Tab-separated table of C-alpha atoms and ligand atoms in Angstrom:
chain	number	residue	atom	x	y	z
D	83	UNK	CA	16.823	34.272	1.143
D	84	UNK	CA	17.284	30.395	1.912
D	85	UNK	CA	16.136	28.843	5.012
D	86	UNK	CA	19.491	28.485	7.431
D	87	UNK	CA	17.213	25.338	8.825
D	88	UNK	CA	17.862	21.513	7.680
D	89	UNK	CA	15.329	18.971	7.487
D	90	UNK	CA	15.233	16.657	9.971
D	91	UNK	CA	17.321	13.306	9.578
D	92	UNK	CA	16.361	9.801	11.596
D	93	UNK	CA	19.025	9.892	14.044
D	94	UNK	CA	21.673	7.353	14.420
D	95	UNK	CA	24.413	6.517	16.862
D	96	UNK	CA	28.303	4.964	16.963
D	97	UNK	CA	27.980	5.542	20.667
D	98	UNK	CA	25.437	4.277	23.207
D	99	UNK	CA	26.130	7.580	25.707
D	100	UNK	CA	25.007	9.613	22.577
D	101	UNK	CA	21.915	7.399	21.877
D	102	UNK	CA	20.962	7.630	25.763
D	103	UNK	CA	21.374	11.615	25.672
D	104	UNK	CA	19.142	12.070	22.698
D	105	UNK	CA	15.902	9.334	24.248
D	106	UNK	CA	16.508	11.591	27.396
D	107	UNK	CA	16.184	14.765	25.421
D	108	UNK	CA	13.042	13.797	23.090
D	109	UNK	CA	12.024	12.198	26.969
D	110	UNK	CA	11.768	15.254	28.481
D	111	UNK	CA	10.398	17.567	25.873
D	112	UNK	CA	7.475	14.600	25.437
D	113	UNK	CA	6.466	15.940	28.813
D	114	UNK	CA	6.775	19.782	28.336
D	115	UNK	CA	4.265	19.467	24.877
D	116	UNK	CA	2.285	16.810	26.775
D	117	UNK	CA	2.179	20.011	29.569
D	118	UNK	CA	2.096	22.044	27.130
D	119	UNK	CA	-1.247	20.745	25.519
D	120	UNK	CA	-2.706	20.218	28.539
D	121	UNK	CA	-2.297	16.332	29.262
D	122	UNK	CA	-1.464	16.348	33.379
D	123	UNK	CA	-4.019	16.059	35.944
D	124	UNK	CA	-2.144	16.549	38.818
D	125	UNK	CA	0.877	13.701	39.436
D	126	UNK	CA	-1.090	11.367	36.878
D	127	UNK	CA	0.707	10.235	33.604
D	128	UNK	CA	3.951	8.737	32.714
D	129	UNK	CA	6.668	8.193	29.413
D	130	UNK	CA	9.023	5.977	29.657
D	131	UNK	CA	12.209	5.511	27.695
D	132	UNK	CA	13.852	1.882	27.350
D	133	UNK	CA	17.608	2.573	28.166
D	134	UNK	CA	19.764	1.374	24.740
D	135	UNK	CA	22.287	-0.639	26.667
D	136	UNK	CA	20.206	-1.404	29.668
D	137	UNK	CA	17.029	-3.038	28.395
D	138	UNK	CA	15.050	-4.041	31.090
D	139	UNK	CA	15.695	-1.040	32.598
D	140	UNK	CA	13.665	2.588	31.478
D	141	UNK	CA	14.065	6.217	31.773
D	142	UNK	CA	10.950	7.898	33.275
D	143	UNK	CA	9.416	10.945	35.058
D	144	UNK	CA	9.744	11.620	38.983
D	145	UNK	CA	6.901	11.386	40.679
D	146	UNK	CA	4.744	14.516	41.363
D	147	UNK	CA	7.045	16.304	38.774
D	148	UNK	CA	5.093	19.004	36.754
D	149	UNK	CA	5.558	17.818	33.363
D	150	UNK	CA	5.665	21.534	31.970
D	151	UNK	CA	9.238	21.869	34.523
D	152	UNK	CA	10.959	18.187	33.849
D	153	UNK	CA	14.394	18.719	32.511
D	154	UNK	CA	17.233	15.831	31.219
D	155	UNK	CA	18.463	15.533	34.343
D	156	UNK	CA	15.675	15.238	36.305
D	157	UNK	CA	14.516	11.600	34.384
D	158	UNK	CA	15.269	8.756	36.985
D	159	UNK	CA	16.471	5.666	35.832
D	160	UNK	CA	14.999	2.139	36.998
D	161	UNK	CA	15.668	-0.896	36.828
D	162	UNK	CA	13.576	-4.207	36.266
D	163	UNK	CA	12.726	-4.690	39.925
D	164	UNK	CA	11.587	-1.203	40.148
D	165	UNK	CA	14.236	0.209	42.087
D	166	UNK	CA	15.581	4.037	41.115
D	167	UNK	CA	19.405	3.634	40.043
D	168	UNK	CA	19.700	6.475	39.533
D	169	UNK	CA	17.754	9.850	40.241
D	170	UNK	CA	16.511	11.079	43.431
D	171	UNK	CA	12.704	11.726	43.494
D	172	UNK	CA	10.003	8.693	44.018
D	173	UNK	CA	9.222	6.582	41.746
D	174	UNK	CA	4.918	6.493	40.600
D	175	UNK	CA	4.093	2.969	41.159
D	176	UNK	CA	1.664	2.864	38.799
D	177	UNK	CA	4.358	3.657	36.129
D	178	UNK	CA	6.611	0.651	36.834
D	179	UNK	CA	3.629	-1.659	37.141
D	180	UNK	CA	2.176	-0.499	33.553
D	181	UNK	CA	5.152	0.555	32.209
D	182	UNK	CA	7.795	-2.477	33.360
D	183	UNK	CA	4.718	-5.151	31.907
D	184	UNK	CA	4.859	-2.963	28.406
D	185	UNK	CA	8.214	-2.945	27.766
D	186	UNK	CA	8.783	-6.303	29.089
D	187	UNK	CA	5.833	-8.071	27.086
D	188	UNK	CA	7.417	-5.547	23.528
D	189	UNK	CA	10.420	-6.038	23.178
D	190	UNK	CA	9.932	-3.959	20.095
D	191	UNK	CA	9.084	-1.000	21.933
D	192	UNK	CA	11.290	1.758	22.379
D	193	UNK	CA	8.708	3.903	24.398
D	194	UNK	CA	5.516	3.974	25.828
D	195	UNK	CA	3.153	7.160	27.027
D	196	UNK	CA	0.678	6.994	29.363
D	197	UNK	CA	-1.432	10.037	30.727
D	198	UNK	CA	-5.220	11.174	31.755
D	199	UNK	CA	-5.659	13.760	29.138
D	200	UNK	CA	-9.379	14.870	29.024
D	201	UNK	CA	-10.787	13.315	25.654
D	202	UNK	CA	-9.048	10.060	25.820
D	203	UNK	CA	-10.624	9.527	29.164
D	204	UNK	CA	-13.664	10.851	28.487
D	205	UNK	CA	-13.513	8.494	25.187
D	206	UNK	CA	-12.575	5.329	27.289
D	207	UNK	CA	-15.812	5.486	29.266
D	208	UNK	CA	-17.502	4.400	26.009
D	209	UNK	CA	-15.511	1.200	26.209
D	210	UNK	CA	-15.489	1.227	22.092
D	211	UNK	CA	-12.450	1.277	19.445
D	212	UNK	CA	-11.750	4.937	17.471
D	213	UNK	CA	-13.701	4.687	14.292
D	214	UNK	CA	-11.703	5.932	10.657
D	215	UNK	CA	-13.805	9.229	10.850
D	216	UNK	CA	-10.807	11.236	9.637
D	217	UNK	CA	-7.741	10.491	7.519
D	218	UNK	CA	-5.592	11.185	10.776
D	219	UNK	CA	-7.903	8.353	12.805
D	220	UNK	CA	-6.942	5.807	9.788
D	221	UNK	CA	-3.213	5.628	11.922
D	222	UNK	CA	-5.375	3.857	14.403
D	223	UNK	CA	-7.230	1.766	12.240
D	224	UNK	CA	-6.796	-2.052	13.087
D	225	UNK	CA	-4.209	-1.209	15.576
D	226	UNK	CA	-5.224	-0.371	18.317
D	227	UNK	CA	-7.431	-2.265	21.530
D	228	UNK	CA	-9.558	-1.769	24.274
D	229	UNK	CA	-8.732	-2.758	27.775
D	230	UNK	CA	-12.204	-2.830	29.532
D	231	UNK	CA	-11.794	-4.112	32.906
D	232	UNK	CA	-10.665	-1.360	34.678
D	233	UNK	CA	-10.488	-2.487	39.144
D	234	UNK	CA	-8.970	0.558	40.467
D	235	UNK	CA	-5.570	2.262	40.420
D	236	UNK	CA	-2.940	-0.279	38.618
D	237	UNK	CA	-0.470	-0.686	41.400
D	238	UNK	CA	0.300	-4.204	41.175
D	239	UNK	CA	2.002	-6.243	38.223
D	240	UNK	CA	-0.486	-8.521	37.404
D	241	UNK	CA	-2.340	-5.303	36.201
D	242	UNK	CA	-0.065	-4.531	34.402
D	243	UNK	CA	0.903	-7.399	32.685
D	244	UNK	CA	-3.332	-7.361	31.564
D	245	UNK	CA	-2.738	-4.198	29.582
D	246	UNK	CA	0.233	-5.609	27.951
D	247	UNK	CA	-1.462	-8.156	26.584
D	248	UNK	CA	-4.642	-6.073	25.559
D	249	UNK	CA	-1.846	-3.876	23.934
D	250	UNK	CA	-0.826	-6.798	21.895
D	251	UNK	CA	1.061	-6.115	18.952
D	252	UNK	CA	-0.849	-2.849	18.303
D	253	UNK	CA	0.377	0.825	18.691
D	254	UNK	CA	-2.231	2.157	21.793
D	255	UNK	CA	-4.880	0.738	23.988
D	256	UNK	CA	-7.518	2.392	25.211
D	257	UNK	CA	-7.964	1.658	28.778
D	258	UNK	CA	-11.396	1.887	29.718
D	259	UNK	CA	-12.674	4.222	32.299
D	260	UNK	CA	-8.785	5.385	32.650
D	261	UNK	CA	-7.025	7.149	29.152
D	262	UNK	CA	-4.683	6.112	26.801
D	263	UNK	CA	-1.733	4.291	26.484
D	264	UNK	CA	0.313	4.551	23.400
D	265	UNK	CA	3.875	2.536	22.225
D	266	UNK	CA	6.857	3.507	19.924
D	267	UNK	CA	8.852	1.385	17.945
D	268	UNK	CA	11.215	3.446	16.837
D	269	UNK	CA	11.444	6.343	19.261
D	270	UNK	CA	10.154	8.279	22.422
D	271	UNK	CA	9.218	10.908	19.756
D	272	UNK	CA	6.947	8.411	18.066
D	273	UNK	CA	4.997	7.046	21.002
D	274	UNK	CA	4.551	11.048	22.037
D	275	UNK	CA	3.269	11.703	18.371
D	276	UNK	CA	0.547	8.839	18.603
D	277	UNK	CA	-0.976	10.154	22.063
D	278	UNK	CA	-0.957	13.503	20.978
D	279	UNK	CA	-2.649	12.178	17.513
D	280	UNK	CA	-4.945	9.501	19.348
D	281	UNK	CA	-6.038	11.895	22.325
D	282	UNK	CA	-7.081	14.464	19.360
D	283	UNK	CA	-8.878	11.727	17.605
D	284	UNK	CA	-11.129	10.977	20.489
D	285	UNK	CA	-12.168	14.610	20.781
D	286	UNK	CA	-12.693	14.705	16.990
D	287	UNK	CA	-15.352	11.921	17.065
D	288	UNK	CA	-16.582	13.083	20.529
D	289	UNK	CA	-17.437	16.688	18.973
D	290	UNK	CA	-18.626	14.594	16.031
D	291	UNK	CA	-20.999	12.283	17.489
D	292	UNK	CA	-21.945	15.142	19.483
D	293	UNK	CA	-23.005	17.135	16.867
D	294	UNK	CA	-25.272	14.226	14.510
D	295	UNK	CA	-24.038	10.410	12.991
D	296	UNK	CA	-21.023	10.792	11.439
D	297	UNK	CA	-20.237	9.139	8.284
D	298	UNK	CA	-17.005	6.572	8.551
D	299	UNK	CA	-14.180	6.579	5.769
D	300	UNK	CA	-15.617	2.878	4.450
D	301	UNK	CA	-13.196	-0.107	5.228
D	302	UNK	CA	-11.498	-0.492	1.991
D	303	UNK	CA	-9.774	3.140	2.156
D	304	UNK	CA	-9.577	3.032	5.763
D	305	UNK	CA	-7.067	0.062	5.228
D	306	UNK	CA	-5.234	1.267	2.757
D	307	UNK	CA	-4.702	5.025	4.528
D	308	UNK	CA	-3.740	3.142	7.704
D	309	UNK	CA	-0.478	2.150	6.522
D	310	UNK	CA	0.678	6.188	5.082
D	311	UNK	CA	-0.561	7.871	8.321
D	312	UNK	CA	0.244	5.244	10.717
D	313	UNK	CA	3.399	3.880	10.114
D	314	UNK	CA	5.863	3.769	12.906
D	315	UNK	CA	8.396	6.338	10.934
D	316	UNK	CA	4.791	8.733	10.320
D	317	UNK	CA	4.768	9.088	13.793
D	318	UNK	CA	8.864	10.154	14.451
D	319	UNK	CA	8.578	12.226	11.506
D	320	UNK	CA	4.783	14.114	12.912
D	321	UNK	CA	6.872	15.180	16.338
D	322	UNK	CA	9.732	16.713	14.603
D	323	UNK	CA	8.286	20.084	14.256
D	324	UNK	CA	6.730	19.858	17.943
D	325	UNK	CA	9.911	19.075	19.232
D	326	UNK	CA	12.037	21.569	17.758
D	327	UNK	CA	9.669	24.426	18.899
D	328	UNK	CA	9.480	23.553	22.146
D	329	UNK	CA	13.364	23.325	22.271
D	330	UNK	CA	13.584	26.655	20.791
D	331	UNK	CA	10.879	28.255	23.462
D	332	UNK	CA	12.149	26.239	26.354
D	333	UNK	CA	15.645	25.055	26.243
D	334	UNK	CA	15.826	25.017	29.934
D	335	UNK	CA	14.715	21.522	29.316
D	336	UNK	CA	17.748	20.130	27.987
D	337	UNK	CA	19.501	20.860	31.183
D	338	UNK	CA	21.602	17.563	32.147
Z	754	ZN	ZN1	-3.243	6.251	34.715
């Protein structure tokens, strides 16, 4: 017997309706796996999808949604101002004034994922960079920051223009006291992979340092591993498999 399945292919588009359908569809399975693996606490946490013909505008989740129940049609749509054009929940302020600064400041960015999973806050309290400890961590290696003034709930754009630039041209911050905050060049599937990679990497060396002085991959390797684990097409390619099982076990979520 032959598998009936096919590999996956990088998709691309002749129409932008199509291109929109498919960043709302790997949109809204990001937030059943991030559900899924336990990333929510409460109405915390936020994707966003640039719109392909609208660019300063972004597809994101309604406020107070449970991620593990978000479907297609359920994404609202705002624009650069922050007003919902379309959608009919509220809007988490916190989202457009991270978010809007992101996307605004990257041009390059496709997506961005924000949330207050356990290890990656519980990381971001130490105020220090991942080390290489594992071939996975390498993705992070030299690309990635630390934001480390956190003053409260980031409701104002100022804020959020601070992260942005912490961000820089790397693919996550670590935002101190706070979680993670991670950036896709080439898809909403990508910028899903790396917090689902980078939140795993903090409880890796958490349970590490936890358990003696671990030993670092040394700097040479670590730079030369970055590159194979971390490149932008790694990460699209990492949340194939996610996202076609959570299709297959919840397909509710591609209601539009
Ligand atoms: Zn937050």
């Amino acid at each position: 017997m032959v598998s009936d399945r096919q590999p996956p292919t990088f998709p691309a588009f002749e129409r932008v309706e199509d291109e929109r359908r498919h960043r709302k569809q790997r949109l809204a399975a990001a937030f059943r796996l991030f559900g899924h693996f336990g990333f929510d606490e409460g109405a915390a946490g936020h994707i966003t999808a640039r719109d392909p013909e609208l660019l300063d505008h972004f597809w994101v989740n309604p406020l107070g949604m449970n991620f593990k129940q978000i479907r297609v049609k359920d994404l609202l749509l705002v624009d650069a101002r922050g007003e919902v054009v379309e959608g009919n929940w509220p809007l988490n302020g916190a989202a457009f004034a991270i978010h809007s600064r992101v996307h605004a400041a990257r041009p390059d960015v496709v997506a961005a994922a924000h949330a207050h999973s356990v290890h990656g806050k519980a990381w971001s309290s130490l105020r220090r960079p991942l080390d290489p400890l594992t071939q996975d961590a390498c993705a992070f290696y030299g690309d990635h920051a630390v934001f480390d003034d956190y003053s409260g709930v980031v409701l104002d754009l100022d804020e959020g223009r601070r992260i942005a630039a912490a961000l820089g041209p790397h693919k996550a911050v670590i935002l101190a006291n706070h979680g993670l905050l991670t950036v896709g060049q080439t898809s909403v599937d990508e910028a899903a992979w790396w917090f689902i990679t980078m939140e795993r990497t903090c409880q890796a060396q958490l349970l590490a340092e936890a358990a003696g002085t671990p030993v670092s991959i040394d700097a040479a390797e670590a730079e030369k591993t970055a590159p194979k684990v971390g490149h932008p097409m790694v990460g699209w390619r990492q949340f194939q498999p996610l996202y076609d099982w959570i299709v297959e076990v919840q397909p509710g979520l591609l209601d539009e």
